[in-house]
PDB file of C-alpha atoms in Angstrom:
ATOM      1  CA  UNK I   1      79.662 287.740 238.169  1.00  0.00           C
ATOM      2  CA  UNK I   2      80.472 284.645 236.353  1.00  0.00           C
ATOM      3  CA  UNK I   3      83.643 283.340 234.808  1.00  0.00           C
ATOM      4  CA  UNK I   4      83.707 282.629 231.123  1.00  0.00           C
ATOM      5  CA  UNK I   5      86.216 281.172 228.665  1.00  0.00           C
ATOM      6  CA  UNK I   6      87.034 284.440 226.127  1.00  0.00           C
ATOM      7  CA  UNK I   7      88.442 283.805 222.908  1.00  0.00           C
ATOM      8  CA  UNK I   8      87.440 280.349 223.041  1.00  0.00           C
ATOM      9  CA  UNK I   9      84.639 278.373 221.086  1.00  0.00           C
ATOM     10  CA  UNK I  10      82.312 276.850 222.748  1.00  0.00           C
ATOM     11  CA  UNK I  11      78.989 275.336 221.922  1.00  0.00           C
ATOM     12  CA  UNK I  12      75.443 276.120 223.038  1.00  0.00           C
ATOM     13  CA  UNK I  13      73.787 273.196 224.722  1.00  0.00           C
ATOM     14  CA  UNK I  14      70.764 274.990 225.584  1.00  0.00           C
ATOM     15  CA  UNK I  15      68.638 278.158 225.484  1.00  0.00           C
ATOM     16  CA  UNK I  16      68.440 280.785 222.622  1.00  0.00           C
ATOM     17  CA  UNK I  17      70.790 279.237 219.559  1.00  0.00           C
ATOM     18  CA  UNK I  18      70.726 276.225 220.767  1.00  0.00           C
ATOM     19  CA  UNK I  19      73.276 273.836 218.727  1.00  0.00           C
ATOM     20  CA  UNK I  20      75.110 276.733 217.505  1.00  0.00           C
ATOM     21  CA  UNK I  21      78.988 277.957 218.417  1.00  0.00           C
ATOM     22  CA  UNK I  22      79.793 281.162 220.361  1.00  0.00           C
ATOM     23  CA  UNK I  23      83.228 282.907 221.158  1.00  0.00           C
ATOM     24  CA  UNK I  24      83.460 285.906 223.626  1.00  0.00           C
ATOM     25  CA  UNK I  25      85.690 288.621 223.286  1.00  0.00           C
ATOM     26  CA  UNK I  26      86.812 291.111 225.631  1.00  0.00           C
ATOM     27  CA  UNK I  27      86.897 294.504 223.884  1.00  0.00           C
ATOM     28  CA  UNK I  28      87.092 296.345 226.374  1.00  0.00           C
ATOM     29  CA  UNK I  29      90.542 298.530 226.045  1.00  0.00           C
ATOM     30  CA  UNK I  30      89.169 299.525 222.549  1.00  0.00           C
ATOM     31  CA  UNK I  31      85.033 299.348 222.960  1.00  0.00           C
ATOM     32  CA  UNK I  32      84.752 299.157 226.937  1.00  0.00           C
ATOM     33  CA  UNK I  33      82.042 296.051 226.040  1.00  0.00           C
ATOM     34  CA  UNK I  34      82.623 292.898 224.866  1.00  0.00           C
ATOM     35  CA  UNK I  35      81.653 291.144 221.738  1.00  0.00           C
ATOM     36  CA  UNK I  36      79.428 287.822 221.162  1.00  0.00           C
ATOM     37  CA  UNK I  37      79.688 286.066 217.903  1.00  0.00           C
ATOM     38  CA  UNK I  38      77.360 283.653 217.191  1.00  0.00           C
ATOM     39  CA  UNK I  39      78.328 280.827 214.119  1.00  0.00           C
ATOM     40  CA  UNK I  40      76.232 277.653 213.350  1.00  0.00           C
ATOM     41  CA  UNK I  41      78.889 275.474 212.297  1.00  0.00           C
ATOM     42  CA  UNK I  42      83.047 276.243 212.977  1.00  0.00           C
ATOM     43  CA  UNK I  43      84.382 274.793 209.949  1.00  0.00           C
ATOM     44  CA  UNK I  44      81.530 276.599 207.293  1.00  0.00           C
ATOM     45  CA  UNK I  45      79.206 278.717 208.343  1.00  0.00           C
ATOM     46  CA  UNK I  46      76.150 279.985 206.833  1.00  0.00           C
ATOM     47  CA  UNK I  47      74.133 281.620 209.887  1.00  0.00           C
ATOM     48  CA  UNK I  48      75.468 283.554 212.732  1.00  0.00           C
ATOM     49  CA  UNK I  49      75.499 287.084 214.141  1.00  0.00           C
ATOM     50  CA  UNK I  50      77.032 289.125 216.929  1.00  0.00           C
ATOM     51  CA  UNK I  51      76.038 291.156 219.829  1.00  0.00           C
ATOM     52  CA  UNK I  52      77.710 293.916 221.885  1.00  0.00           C
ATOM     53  CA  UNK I  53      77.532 294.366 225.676  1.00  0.00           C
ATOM     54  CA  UNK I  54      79.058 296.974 227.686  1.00  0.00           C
ATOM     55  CA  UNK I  55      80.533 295.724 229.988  1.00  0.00           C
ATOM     56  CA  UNK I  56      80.889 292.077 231.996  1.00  0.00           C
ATOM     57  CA  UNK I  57      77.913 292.412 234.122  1.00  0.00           C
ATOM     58  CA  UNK I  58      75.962 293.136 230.954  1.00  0.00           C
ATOM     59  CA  UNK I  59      77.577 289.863 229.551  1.00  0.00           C
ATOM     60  CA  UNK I  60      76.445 287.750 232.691  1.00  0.00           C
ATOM     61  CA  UNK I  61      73.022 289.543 231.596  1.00  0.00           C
ATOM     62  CA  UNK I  62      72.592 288.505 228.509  1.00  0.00           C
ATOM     63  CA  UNK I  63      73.699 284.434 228.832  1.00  0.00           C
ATOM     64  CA  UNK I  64      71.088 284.265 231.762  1.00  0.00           C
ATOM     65  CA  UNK I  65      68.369 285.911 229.631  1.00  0.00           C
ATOM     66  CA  UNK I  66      69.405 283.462 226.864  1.00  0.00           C
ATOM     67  CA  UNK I  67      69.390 280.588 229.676  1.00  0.00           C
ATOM     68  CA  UNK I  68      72.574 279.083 227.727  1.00  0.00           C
ATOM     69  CA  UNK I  69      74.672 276.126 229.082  1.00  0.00           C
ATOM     70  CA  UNK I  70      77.635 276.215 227.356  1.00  0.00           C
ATOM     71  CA  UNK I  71      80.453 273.610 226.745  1.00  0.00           C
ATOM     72  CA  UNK I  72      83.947 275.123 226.160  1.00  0.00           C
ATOM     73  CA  UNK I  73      85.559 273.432 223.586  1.00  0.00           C
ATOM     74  CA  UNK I  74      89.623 272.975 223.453  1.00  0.00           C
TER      75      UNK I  74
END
Protein backbone atom coordinates (compact mmCIF):
# COMPACT_ATOMS: atom_id res chain seq x y z
CA UNK A 1 0.00 0.00 0.00
CA UNK A 2 1.25 3.39 -0.68
CA UNK A 3 1.72 6.43 1.49
CA UNK A 4 -0.14 9.58 0.63
CA UNK A 5 -0.25 13.13 1.97
CA UNK A 6 -4.20 13.45 3.41
CA UNK A 7 -5.60 16.70 3.90
CA UNK A 8 -3.10 18.20 1.78
CA UNK A 9 -3.34 19.74 -1.84
CA UNK A 10 -1.50 18.53 -4.22
CA UNK A 11 -1.44 18.79 -7.95
CA UNK A 12 -1.86 16.23 -10.73
CA UNK A 13 1.15 16.04 -12.98
CA UNK A 14 -0.11 13.28 -14.96
CA UNK A 15 -2.86 10.78 -15.81
CA UNK A 16 -6.71 11.33 -15.58
CA UNK A 17 -7.17 15.33 -14.52
CA UNK A 18 -4.16 16.12 -15.43
CA UNK A 19 -3.30 19.91 -14.30
CA UNK A 20 -5.96 19.84 -11.82
CA UNK A 21 -5.66 19.89 -7.66
CA UNK A 22 -6.66 16.93 -5.44
CA UNK A 23 -6.89 16.60 -1.52
CA UNK A 24 -7.48 13.16 0.20
CA UNK A 25 -9.37 12.69 3.14
CA UNK A 26 -9.52 9.95 5.48
CA UNK A 27 -13.16 9.35 6.44
CA UNK A 28 -12.88 6.54 7.72
CA UNK A 29 -14.17 6.80 11.60
CA UNK A 30 -17.40 8.31 10.06
CA UNK A 31 -17.66 6.60 6.28
CA UNK A 32 -14.98 3.67 6.67
CA UNK A 33 -13.68 5.11 2.93
CA UNK A 34 -12.01 7.97 2.13
CA UNK A 35 -12.89 10.93 0.05
CA UNK A 36 -11.15 12.42 -3.27
CA UNK A 37 -11.92 15.92 -4.24
CA UNK A 38 -10.95 16.97 -7.36
CA UNK A 39 -10.69 21.19 -8.03
CA UNK A 40 -9.17 22.80 -11.22
CA UNK A 41 -7.81 25.78 -9.74
CA UNK A 42 -7.28 26.36 -5.53
CA UNK A 43 -7.96 29.90 -5.37
CA UNK A 44 -11.48 29.80 -7.83
CA UNK A 45 -12.74 26.97 -9.02
CA UNK A 46 -15.15 26.26 -11.65
CA UNK A 47 -14.70 22.34 -12.37
CA UNK A 48 -14.08 19.63 -9.94
CA UNK A 49 -15.78 16.59 -8.41
CA UNK A 50 -15.24 13.94 -5.77
CA UNK A 51 -15.03 10.28 -5.44
CA UNK A 52 -15.48 7.81 -2.56
CA UNK A 53 -13.38 4.69 -1.87
CA UNK A 54 -13.77 2.28 0.81
CA UNK A 55 -11.11 1.83 2.14
CA UNK A 56 -7.04 2.54 1.54
CA UNK A 57 -6.38 -0.30 -0.69
CA UNK A 58 -9.29 0.92 -2.79
CA UNK A 59 -7.51 4.40 -2.72
CA UNK A 60 -4.08 2.87 -3.94
CA UNK A 61 -6.66 1.41 -6.65
CA UNK A 62 -7.96 4.12 -7.97
CA UNK A 63 -4.55 6.59 -8.33
CA UNK A 64 -2.94 3.57 -10.26
CA UNK A 65 -5.98 3.22 -12.56
CA UNK A 66 -5.79 7.03 -12.98
CA UNK A 67 -1.83 6.58 -13.50
CA UNK A 68 -1.47 10.04 -11.46
CA UNK A 69 1.94 11.48 -10.34
CA UNK A 70 1.22 13.78 -7.90
CA UNK A 71 3.21 16.74 -6.35
CA UNK A 72 2.26 17.59 -2.71
CA UNK A 73 2.10 21.03 -2.30
CA UNK A 74 3.00 22.87 1.25
Amino acid sequence: MRRYEMEKNGRILSGFYEGYFVKLHDDSKITGGCYIFLVNDLTSPTDGGDYWVESLEDLDAFVEESKWEIEWLE
